[in-house]
Short mmCIF file of C-alpha atoms and ligand atoms in Angstrom, two decimals:
data_model
loop_
_atom_site.label_atom_id
_atom_site.label_comp_id
_atom_site.label_asym_id
_atom_site.label_seq_id
_atom_site.Cartn_x
_atom_site.Cartn_y
_atom_site.Cartn_z
CA GLY A 283 17.31 -49.59 -1.16
CA MET A 284 16.69 -52.92 0.64
CA ALA A 285 20.02 -54.47 -0.04
CA GLY A 286 21.67 -50.95 1.20
CA GLN A 287 19.82 -51.45 4.34
CA ARG A 288 20.49 -55.07 5.13
CA LEU A 289 24.14 -53.81 4.72
CA HIS A 290 23.80 -51.22 7.25
CA ASP A 291 21.82 -53.25 9.90
CA ARG A 292 24.61 -56.01 9.68
CA MET A 293 27.05 -53.39 10.31
CA GLN A 294 25.51 -51.72 12.94
CA ALA A 295 24.82 -55.34 14.54
CA ARG A 296 28.70 -55.77 14.40
CA ALA A 297 29.53 -52.35 15.67
CA ASP A 298 27.14 -52.97 18.46
CA GLN A 299 28.73 -56.40 19.45
CA GLY A 300 30.07 -56.25 23.02
CA ASN A 301 28.46 -53.03 23.40
CA ARG A 302 31.97 -51.49 21.48
CA PRO A 303 30.97 -48.11 19.68
CA MET A 304 32.06 -48.28 16.18
CA GLU A 305 35.50 -46.69 15.67
CA LYS A 306 35.65 -43.44 14.42
CA GLU A 307 38.00 -40.52 13.97
CA ASP A 308 37.22 -36.63 14.62
CA LEU A 309 36.73 -34.87 11.64
CA ILE A 310 36.28 -31.12 11.27
CA PHE A 311 34.62 -29.27 9.13
CA VAL A 312 35.80 -25.86 7.05
CA GLY A 313 32.86 -23.95 5.63
CA VAL A 314 32.07 -20.64 4.22
CA CYS A 315 28.58 -18.85 4.73
CA ASP A 316 28.14 -18.12 0.98
CA LEU A 317 25.98 -15.61 -1.43
CA SER A 318 23.28 -17.86 -0.67
CA GLY A 319 23.01 -17.91 3.05
CA HIS A 320 24.12 -21.71 3.58
CA VAL A 321 27.05 -22.60 5.05
CA ARG A 322 28.75 -25.15 2.68
CA GLY A 323 32.33 -26.72 2.47
CA LYS A 324 34.22 -29.88 3.76
CA ALA A 325 35.76 -31.94 6.16
CA PHE A 326 39.06 -33.25 6.96
CA PRO A 327 40.80 -35.54 9.83
CA ALA A 328 41.61 -33.30 12.82
CA GLY A 329 44.97 -34.78 12.74
CA ASP A 330 45.54 -32.94 9.63
CA LEU A 331 44.74 -29.17 11.36
CA GLU A 332 48.01 -27.42 11.28
CA SER A 333 48.47 -27.94 7.85
CA ARG A 334 44.75 -27.45 6.95
CA LEU A 335 45.06 -24.26 8.56
CA ARG A 336 47.55 -23.21 5.84
CA LYS A 337 46.79 -24.65 3.00
CA GLY A 338 42.84 -25.12 3.51
CA MET A 339 40.35 -27.00 1.42
CA GLY A 340 39.84 -26.84 -2.31
CA TYR A 341 37.24 -24.60 -3.51
CA THR A 342 36.38 -23.36 -7.40
CA GLY A 343 34.63 -20.28 -8.59
CA ALA A 344 31.56 -22.48 -9.33
CA ASN A 345 30.78 -23.44 -5.74
CA ILE A 346 29.92 -19.68 -5.17
CA MET A 347 27.27 -20.19 -7.50
CA MET A 348 25.30 -23.01 -5.72
CA SER A 349 21.48 -21.58 -5.24
CA ALA A 350 19.43 -21.02 -2.10
CA PHE A 351 17.51 -24.57 -3.32
CA GLY A 352 21.13 -26.33 -4.01
CA PRO A 353 21.88 -27.05 -7.50
CA ILE A 354 23.94 -24.62 -9.92
CA GLN A 355 21.72 -22.81 -11.95
CA ASP A 356 24.05 -20.28 -13.62
CA ASN A 357 27.47 -20.16 -13.65
CA PRO A 358 30.13 -17.81 -14.69
CA PHE A 359 33.24 -19.61 -13.93
CA GLY A 360 32.34 -23.20 -15.60
CA THR A 361 34.35 -25.88 -14.24
CA ILE A 362 37.77 -23.92 -14.49
CA GLY A 363 39.54 -22.62 -11.33
CA ASP A 364 41.29 -23.30 -8.13
CA LEU A 365 40.76 -21.70 -5.03
CA ALA A 366 41.09 -22.81 -1.26
CA LEU A 367 38.75 -22.43 2.16
CA ILE A 368 41.32 -21.15 4.41
CA PRO A 369 39.97 -21.84 7.75
CA ASP A 370 40.32 -18.39 10.45
CA PRO A 371 41.50 -20.18 13.67
CA SER A 372 39.56 -17.40 15.27
CA THR A 373 36.03 -18.88 14.20
CA LYS A 374 36.51 -22.57 15.79
CA VAL A 375 34.09 -24.21 17.40
CA ASP A 376 34.23 -27.41 18.87
CA VAL A 377 30.94 -28.11 20.93
CA GLU A 378 30.31 -31.82 22.29
CA PHE A 379 26.86 -33.00 22.49
CA ALA A 380 26.53 -36.09 25.19
CA GLY A 381 25.60 -39.31 23.01
CA CYS A 382 26.09 -37.30 19.52
CA ALA A 383 28.34 -36.21 17.35
CA PRO A 384 30.19 -32.88 18.33
CA GLU A 385 29.96 -29.63 15.84
CA ARG A 386 33.77 -29.37 15.17
CA LEU A 387 34.53 -26.50 12.59
CA TYR A 388 36.04 -23.28 11.08
CA LEU A 389 34.61 -20.62 9.05
CA ALA A 390 36.65 -19.66 6.06
CA ASP A 391 37.97 -16.99 3.50
CA ILE A 392 37.88 -17.96 0.07
CA ARG A 393 41.51 -17.40 -1.18
CA THR A 394 43.40 -17.96 -4.49
CA PRO A 395 46.18 -20.62 -4.67
CA ALA A 396 48.84 -17.67 -4.35
CA GLY A 397 46.74 -16.83 -0.53
CA GLU A 398 44.86 -13.47 -1.84
CA PRO A 399 41.17 -12.93 -1.40
CA TRP A 400 39.12 -14.24 -3.88
CA PRO A 401 36.90 -11.35 -5.34
CA CYS A 402 33.73 -12.94 -4.94
CA CYS A 403 34.65 -14.00 -1.12
CA PRO A 404 31.71 -12.78 1.09
CA ARG A 405 34.02 -12.56 4.14
CA ASP A 406 36.58 -10.14 1.84
CA PHE A 407 33.13 -8.10 0.72
CA LEU A 408 32.86 -7.25 4.93
CA ARG A 409 36.50 -7.35 5.36
CA ARG A 410 37.25 -4.72 2.90
CA ALA A 411 34.35 -2.61 4.67
CA VAL A 412 35.59 -2.59 8.04
CA GLU A 413 39.38 -1.63 7.11
CA ALA A 414 38.11 1.03 5.23
CA LEU A 415 36.10 2.31 8.09
CA GLN A 416 39.43 2.13 10.43
CA ARG A 417 41.61 3.64 7.85
CA GLU A 418 39.58 6.64 6.71
CA CYS A 419 37.71 7.16 9.64
CA GLY A 420 39.25 5.75 12.46
CA LEU A 421 35.89 3.68 13.47
CA GLU A 422 35.27 0.30 14.13
CA ILE A 423 31.70 -0.87 14.05
CA ILE A 424 30.21 -3.17 17.08
CA SER A 425 27.41 -5.26 16.01
CA ALA A 426 24.81 -8.01 17.58
CA PHE A 427 22.62 -9.71 15.18
CA GLU A 428 19.13 -10.51 16.94
CA GLN A 429 17.56 -13.87 15.08
CA GLU A 430 14.32 -15.03 14.83
CA PHE A 431 13.28 -18.72 13.95
CA VAL A 432 10.54 -21.25 14.21
CA TYR A 433 11.44 -24.26 16.10
CA ARG A 434 9.61 -27.36 14.77
CA GLY A 435 9.78 -29.42 18.14
CA ALA A 436 6.97 -26.88 20.03
CA ASP A 437 3.43 -26.87 20.09
CA ALA A 438 2.07 -24.00 17.90
CA ARG A 439 -1.04 -23.21 20.09
CA PRO A 440 -3.01 -20.33 19.84
CA GLY A 441 -2.29 -18.02 22.87
CA THR A 442 1.03 -18.67 23.56
CA THR A 443 2.51 -15.43 21.85
CA TYR A 444 5.31 -14.20 23.83
CA GLY A 445 4.24 -16.86 26.17
CA LEU A 446 5.80 -19.07 29.56
CA ASP A 447 3.66 -21.65 27.78
CA SER A 448 5.40 -21.32 24.43
CA PHE A 449 8.86 -20.85 26.27
CA ARG A 450 8.03 -24.28 28.27
CA HIS A 451 6.92 -26.03 25.16
CA GLN A 452 10.43 -25.99 23.52
CA GLY A 453 11.67 -28.20 26.21
CA LEU A 454 15.10 -28.98 26.33
CA PHE A 455 16.20 -26.88 23.12
CA GLY A 456 16.77 -23.34 24.81
CA GLU A 457 19.00 -24.67 27.69
CA ALA A 458 20.75 -26.68 25.36
CA PHE A 459 20.97 -23.90 22.19
CA VAL A 460 22.22 -21.28 25.04
CA SER A 461 24.89 -23.83 26.16
CA ALA A 462 25.74 -24.64 22.66
CA ILE A 463 26.43 -20.96 21.79
CA ARG A 464 28.34 -20.33 24.79
CA ARG A 465 30.56 -23.13 24.33
CA ALA A 466 31.06 -21.87 20.61
CA GLY A 467 33.19 -18.93 22.04
CA VAL A 468 29.72 -16.64 21.86
CA THR A 469 28.14 -14.69 24.70
CA PRO A 470 24.27 -15.15 24.77
CA ASP A 471 22.24 -12.40 25.96
CA SER A 472 18.48 -13.83 25.66
CA PHE A 473 16.19 -16.65 24.35
CA LEU A 474 12.29 -15.83 23.95
CA PRO A 475 9.04 -16.87 22.98
CA GLU A 476 8.34 -14.58 20.03
CA TYR A 477 5.04 -13.46 18.52
CA ALA A 478 4.14 -16.29 15.97
CA PRO A 479 3.14 -19.95 17.24
CA ARG A 480 6.51 -22.05 17.91
CA GLN A 481 8.82 -18.72 16.95
CA TYR A 482 11.93 -17.94 19.10
CA GLU A 483 14.59 -15.42 19.07
CA VAL A 484 18.04 -15.15 20.29
CA THR A 485 20.12 -12.46 21.07
CA VAL A 486 24.26 -12.47 21.73
CA ALA A 487 26.56 -9.62 23.00
CA PRO A 488 27.78 -6.97 20.84
CA ALA A 489 30.86 -7.82 18.82
CA ALA A 490 33.56 -5.74 16.75
CA GLY A 491 34.04 -5.96 12.99
CA MET A 492 33.92 -9.41 11.21
CA ARG A 493 33.58 -11.50 14.65
CA ALA A 494 30.14 -10.14 15.00
CA ALA A 495 29.14 -11.80 11.25
CA ASP A 496 30.94 -14.86 11.89
CA GLU A 497 28.91 -15.04 15.59
CA ALA A 498 25.92 -14.51 13.63
CA VAL A 499 26.77 -17.68 11.40
CA ILE A 500 27.90 -19.71 14.55
CA VAL A 501 24.21 -18.91 16.50
CA ARG A 502 22.44 -19.66 13.15
CA GLU A 503 24.38 -23.17 12.90
CA MET A 504 24.49 -24.14 16.97
CA ALA A 505 20.31 -23.38 16.85
CA ARG A 506 20.13 -26.16 13.49
CA ALA A 507 22.74 -28.12 15.29
CA VAL A 508 20.69 -28.36 18.66
CA GLY A 509 17.23 -28.91 16.97
CA PHE A 510 18.81 -31.91 14.83
CA ARG A 511 19.68 -33.56 17.70
CA LEU A 512 16.30 -33.18 19.34
CA GLY A 513 14.53 -34.67 15.90
CA HIS A 514 13.30 -31.07 15.07
CA ARG A 515 14.14 -28.59 12.55
CA VAL A 516 14.74 -25.03 13.06
CA MET A 517 13.80 -22.85 10.42
CA LEU A 518 15.16 -19.43 9.78
CA THR A 519 13.54 -18.76 6.67
CA PRO A 520 11.78 -15.25 6.24
CA VAL A 521 8.34 -16.50 6.38
CA VAL A 522 7.28 -20.04 6.94
CA GLU A 523 3.44 -19.46 7.04
CA LEU A 524 1.92 -16.71 5.01
CA GLY A 525 -0.62 -15.76 7.30
CA GLU A 526 2.02 -14.96 10.48
CA VAL A 527 4.70 -13.07 11.06
CA GLY A 528 8.31 -13.55 9.43
CA ASN A 529 11.17 -14.37 11.02
CA GLY A 530 13.69 -11.13 10.74
CA THR A 531 17.45 -10.93 11.40
CA HIS A 532 17.80 -7.23 13.08
CA ILE A 533 21.13 -6.10 13.34
CA HIS A 534 22.12 -3.17 16.29
CA PHE A 535 25.26 -1.58 15.39
CA SER A 536 27.30 1.23 16.98
CA LEU A 537 30.72 3.04 16.07
CA ARG A 538 33.73 3.11 18.56
CA GLY A 539 36.41 5.38 18.08
CA ALA A 540 39.90 5.09 19.42
CA ALA A 541 40.63 2.86 22.51
CA GLY A 542 36.93 1.71 21.78
CA ARG A 543 35.33 4.91 22.87
CA PRO A 544 31.67 4.96 22.14
CA VAL A 545 30.91 8.01 19.11
CA MET A 546 27.44 7.47 18.43
CA HIS A 547 25.63 9.23 20.91
CA ASP A 548 24.97 13.02 21.47
CA PRO A 549 21.93 13.45 23.07
CA ALA A 550 21.56 17.21 22.09
CA ARG A 551 21.55 16.59 18.05
CA PRO A 552 18.47 15.30 16.27
CA TYR A 553 17.73 11.40 16.52
CA GLY A 554 20.76 11.49 19.64
CA LEU A 555 22.85 10.67 16.96
CA SER A 556 26.48 12.41 17.06
CA GLU A 557 27.75 14.25 14.35
CA VAL A 558 29.99 11.75 13.77
CA ALA A 559 27.20 9.09 13.31
CA GLU A 560 24.69 11.26 11.53
CA PRO A 561 26.76 10.72 7.88
CA PHE A 562 27.19 7.11 8.57
CA VAL A 563 23.67 6.43 9.31
CA ALA A 564 22.37 8.84 6.34
CA GLY A 565 24.38 6.68 3.70
CA ILE A 566 22.45 3.48 4.82
CA LEU A 567 19.24 5.30 4.68
CA HIS A 568 20.70 6.50 0.96
CA HIS A 569 21.44 3.27 -0.17
CA LEU A 570 18.91 1.33 1.48
CA PRO A 571 16.89 0.23 -1.82
CA ALA A 572 20.11 -1.06 -3.01
CA LEU A 573 20.72 -2.33 -0.41
CA ALA A 574 17.99 -4.68 0.35
CA ALA A 575 19.22 -6.49 -2.41
CA LEU A 576 22.19 -7.93 -0.15
CA THR A 577 20.45 -8.01 3.35
CA ALA A 578 16.38 -9.18 2.33
CA PRO A 579 18.02 -11.04 -0.76
CA SER A 580 15.49 -13.82 -1.60
CA VAL A 581 12.44 -14.01 -3.21
CA VAL A 582 10.51 -14.75 -0.08
CA SER A 583 11.97 -11.95 2.24
CA TYR A 584 9.79 -9.67 0.15
CA LEU A 585 6.59 -11.65 1.74
CA ARG A 586 7.88 -10.42 5.17
CA LEU A 587 8.71 -6.89 4.40
CA ARG A 588 4.60 -6.19 4.19
CA PRO A 589 2.74 -4.14 6.44
CA ASP A 590 1.10 -5.13 9.88
CA ARG A 591 4.22 -7.48 10.82
CA TRP A 592 6.32 -5.64 12.61
CA ALA A 593 8.58 -5.23 9.61
CA PRO A 594 9.72 -2.26 7.74
CA VAL A 595 7.85 -1.29 4.48
CA PHE A 596 9.41 2.17 4.05
CA ALA A 597 13.27 3.39 3.64
CA ASN A 598 12.98 5.31 6.53
CA LEU A 599 14.68 6.02 9.98
CA ALA A 600 12.71 6.43 13.23
CA GLU A 601 13.15 6.44 16.89
CA ARG A 602 11.78 3.57 18.58
CA ASP A 603 9.97 2.35 15.96
CA ARG A 604 9.58 -1.13 15.43
CA GLY A 605 8.15 -0.69 11.82
CA ALA A 606 10.98 1.10 10.94
CA ALA A 607 14.06 0.20 8.30
CA LEU A 608 16.28 2.02 10.86
CA ARG A 609 15.68 2.08 14.51
CA ILE A 610 17.24 4.48 16.92
CA CYS A 611 16.75 2.25 19.71
CA ALA A 612 15.67 3.52 23.32
CA VAL A 613 18.33 4.24 26.17
CA PHE A 614 17.66 3.04 29.79
CA GLU A 615 18.58 5.48 32.45
CA THR A 616 18.30 2.72 35.21
CA ALA A 617 21.06 0.24 33.02
CA LEU A 618 23.97 -0.33 34.45
CA GLU A 619 25.51 1.08 31.31
CA ASN A 620 25.97 4.30 30.66
CA ALA A 621 23.92 5.98 27.53
CA ALA A 622 26.87 5.98 25.41
CA GLN A 623 27.41 2.72 25.51
CA GLN A 624 24.01 1.30 25.54
CA PHE A 625 23.10 3.88 22.41
CA ASN A 626 22.59 1.20 18.97
CA VAL A 627 20.78 1.83 15.88
CA GLU A 628 18.65 -1.52 14.55
CA PHE A 629 18.86 -2.32 11.04
CA ARG A 630 16.17 -4.32 10.72
CA VAL A 631 15.60 -4.84 6.79
CA CYS A 632 17.67 -8.47 7.11
CA ASP A 633 16.58 -12.21 7.40
CA ALA A 634 18.67 -15.23 7.40
CA THR A 635 18.64 -15.84 3.76
CA ALA A 636 21.48 -13.05 4.05
CA SER A 637 25.22 -14.14 4.14
CA PRO A 638 25.80 -12.21 7.64
CA TYR A 639 28.50 -11.13 5.99
CA MET A 640 27.02 -9.41 2.69
CA ALA A 641 24.62 -7.94 5.15
CA LEU A 642 26.98 -6.44 7.74
CA GLY A 643 29.24 -5.38 4.81
CA ALA A 644 26.65 -3.70 2.98
CA ILE A 645 25.78 -1.48 6.09
CA VAL A 646 29.38 -0.59 6.65
CA HIS A 647 30.04 0.49 2.79
CA ALA A 648 27.04 2.40 3.08
CA GLY A 649 27.71 3.79 6.28
CA LEU A 650 31.30 4.69 5.02
CA ASP A 651 29.88 6.17 1.78
CA GLY A 652 27.70 8.65 3.78
CA MET A 653 30.80 9.66 5.66
CA ARG A 654 33.00 10.41 2.74
CA LYS A 655 30.34 12.30 0.74
CA ARG A 656 29.21 13.92 4.39
CA MET A 657 25.59 13.06 3.94
CA ARG A 658 23.00 14.77 6.34
CA LEU A 659 19.80 13.24 7.52
CA GLU A 660 16.48 15.23 7.39
CA ALA A 661 15.15 17.12 10.58
CA PRO A 662 13.12 14.07 12.09
CA PRO A 663 9.51 14.51 10.92
CA ALA A 664 6.97 15.74 13.24
CA LYS A 665 4.34 12.27 12.80
CA THR A 666 5.27 8.85 12.66
CA VAL A 667 5.48 7.19 8.84
CA TRP A 668 2.25 5.43 10.29
CA ASP A 669 0.00 8.44 10.62
CA MET A 670 1.40 10.46 7.50
CA THR A 671 -0.37 10.27 3.92
CA GLU A 672 1.59 9.65 0.91
CA GLU A 673 1.79 13.43 0.14
CA GLU A 674 3.71 13.83 3.43
CA ARG A 675 5.80 10.92 3.23
CA GLN A 676 6.88 12.37 0.00
CA ALA A 677 7.31 15.53 1.40
CA ALA A 678 9.33 14.31 4.10
CA GLY A 679 11.53 12.11 1.68
CA VAL A 680 10.53 8.60 2.68
CA THR A 681 10.51 6.18 0.08
CA THR A 682 9.06 2.66 0.14
CA LEU A 683 11.38 -0.47 0.51
CA PRO A 684 11.62 -2.67 -2.74
CA GLY A 685 8.29 -4.51 -3.02
CA SER A 686 10.20 -7.90 -4.73
CA LEU A 687 13.82 -9.36 -5.18
CA GLY A 688 13.54 -8.36 -8.71
CA GLU A 689 13.09 -4.60 -7.57
CA ALA A 690 15.56 -4.63 -5.48
CA LEU A 691 18.13 -6.17 -7.69
CA ASP A 692 17.26 -3.52 -10.33
CA ARG A 693 18.01 -0.74 -7.59
CA LEU A 694 21.14 -2.16 -6.68
CA ARG A 695 22.27 -2.03 -10.32
CA ALA A 696 21.03 1.44 -10.55
CA ASP A 697 23.22 2.57 -7.66
CA GLU A 698 26.96 2.78 -9.44
CA THR A 699 28.61 3.44 -5.70
CA ALA A 700 26.85 0.03 -4.27
CA CYS A 701 27.93 -1.83 -7.65
CA SER A 702 31.68 -0.46 -6.68
CA TRP A 703 31.36 -1.97 -3.39
CA LEU A 704 31.07 -5.64 -5.07
CA GLY A 705 33.61 -4.69 -7.47
CA PRO A 706 32.61 -6.50 -10.98
CA GLU A 707 33.38 -10.04 -10.36
CA LEU A 708 31.21 -10.28 -7.35
CA LEU A 709 28.25 -8.23 -9.03
CA ASP A 710 27.96 -10.18 -12.03
CA ALA A 711 28.10 -13.51 -9.84
CA TYR A 712 25.43 -12.12 -7.51
CA LEU A 713 22.89 -10.63 -9.98
CA ARG A 714 23.25 -14.15 -12.34
CA LEU A 715 22.62 -16.04 -9.04
CA LYS A 716 19.47 -14.00 -7.88
CA LEU A 717 18.25 -13.54 -11.33
CA ALA A 718 17.95 -17.44 -11.33
CA GLU A 719 16.60 -17.48 -7.47
CA ILE A 720 13.73 -15.67 -9.41
CA ARG A 721 13.35 -17.70 -12.90
CA ALA A 722 13.26 -20.71 -10.17
CA VAL A 723 10.44 -19.93 -8.28
CA LYS A 724 8.41 -17.76 -11.18
CA GLY A 725 5.07 -18.35 -11.40
CA GLN A 726 4.80 -20.03 -8.21
CA SER A 727 1.84 -18.78 -5.33
CA ASP A 728 3.17 -17.04 -2.47
CA GLU A 729 2.25 -20.28 -0.66
CA ALA A 730 4.71 -22.32 -3.26
CA VAL A 731 7.29 -19.66 -2.86
CA CYS A 732 6.94 -19.99 1.28
CA ALA A 733 7.02 -23.79 1.28
CA ARG A 734 10.15 -23.89 -1.36
CA TYR A 735 12.17 -21.87 1.06
CA ALA A 736 11.04 -23.05 4.25
CA ALA A 737 12.27 -26.63 2.73
CA ALA A 738 15.85 -25.23 2.08
CA TYR A 739 16.13 -22.61 5.49
N1 LIG B 864 9.31 -10.55 13.38
C1 LIG B 864 9.52 -9.25 13.02
C2 LIG B 864 10.41 -9.08 11.75
O1 LIG B 864 10.24 -10.11 10.84
C3 LIG B 864 10.01 -8.43 14.32
C4 LIG B 864 9.36 -8.82 15.52
C5 LIG B 864 10.02 -7.81 16.57
O2 LIG B 864 10.11 -6.49 16.61
O3 LIG B 864 10.99 -8.42 17.47
O4 LIG B 864 11.26 -8.53 11.54
MG1 MG B 865 12.06 -10.08 17.69
#
């Protein structure tokens, strides 16, 4: 209120006296990108780092039930339970911004007081998958997240799709953002104006296992951090404007064997997928409708997954089709890297309301199930899905993706194998969280749903 404002002004005046900046102390934030895809946590004085790396920061079960919109809507844990956010030293971010507050943070695991992984820890969901892939198959997953967003500091002018003028209109954002990414320990690959008004995309170099998901979180947060310091919002929500192309998060992945050797490519086989890669991709395809509950995990996610938006609508695999759920990316003969190194598959059924840990974890768990069961792919169809009739699609075994979050959750519940990756505690917590999210926007128009998520992401 007014009194608070006057007090604030007095303090500011005192701080400005003699041009002396206000005394301050470095703070370090420890957070987890939770089931709602938000990074939440706590900060501590930097001097306590050594002890905080060991004991972490206090957390409780109910923390994981914080919804997309903030408040806890359903909570199996009640007020009971002590857990800790344990910072992972490899995720350290320490990025200064001239004249502004820095970003100092660590990403964390959620552990029990005994130091055990908590069953609902998103990072542990991915870790279990990555470790099993290594243990059972001797394989490592390399991936890179390609993230799209709308930057509100730019003009929304027609005709600027992919345009130099759209690139120019983001002003200082792009360069400050790429610098922040690099200083945060991530290697930037490209920054571009995207299709929709003031929509941009950032890509980074691929990384192994957990690191790729950590980097996806760091990149999102650096986008928000730079936007904030320039006085503008970065909007990662899947659909900002109902009539426009949405914001996707695409996950490019490949598999590496012993000594980092790429093992995914065999140009002589269908889709160019090696014998090792085929069952992995078949597993993802098989579980796709259930996976959507984790990779496209919001009500608004399904307003993006619609025809004519360069977003997938079928649970399909295709070569070089940017409308497919899984795209085999082209290999360029003229590139410096050889074909085996370049070859990768892109998972397009993901957006920024997903925790990268849950999304990548779901992909690896599903791929591994394909390996265990030696799943096979159908022969590539002679036509694209877009040229097929409904009957032809059925004959080719192409199904549609879930049409809503409710349907995706039903598909998850119906997929016993997928449920087992989560385990009973995480499955229960996740279903409660997401069913409450559906109730929170029930009966609202598509426009209202977009606006509600746009305010939160
Ligand atoms: N914006 C599209 C999406 O929602 C993707 C466009 C592209 O191919 O980069 O996934
Ligand atoms: Mg794009």
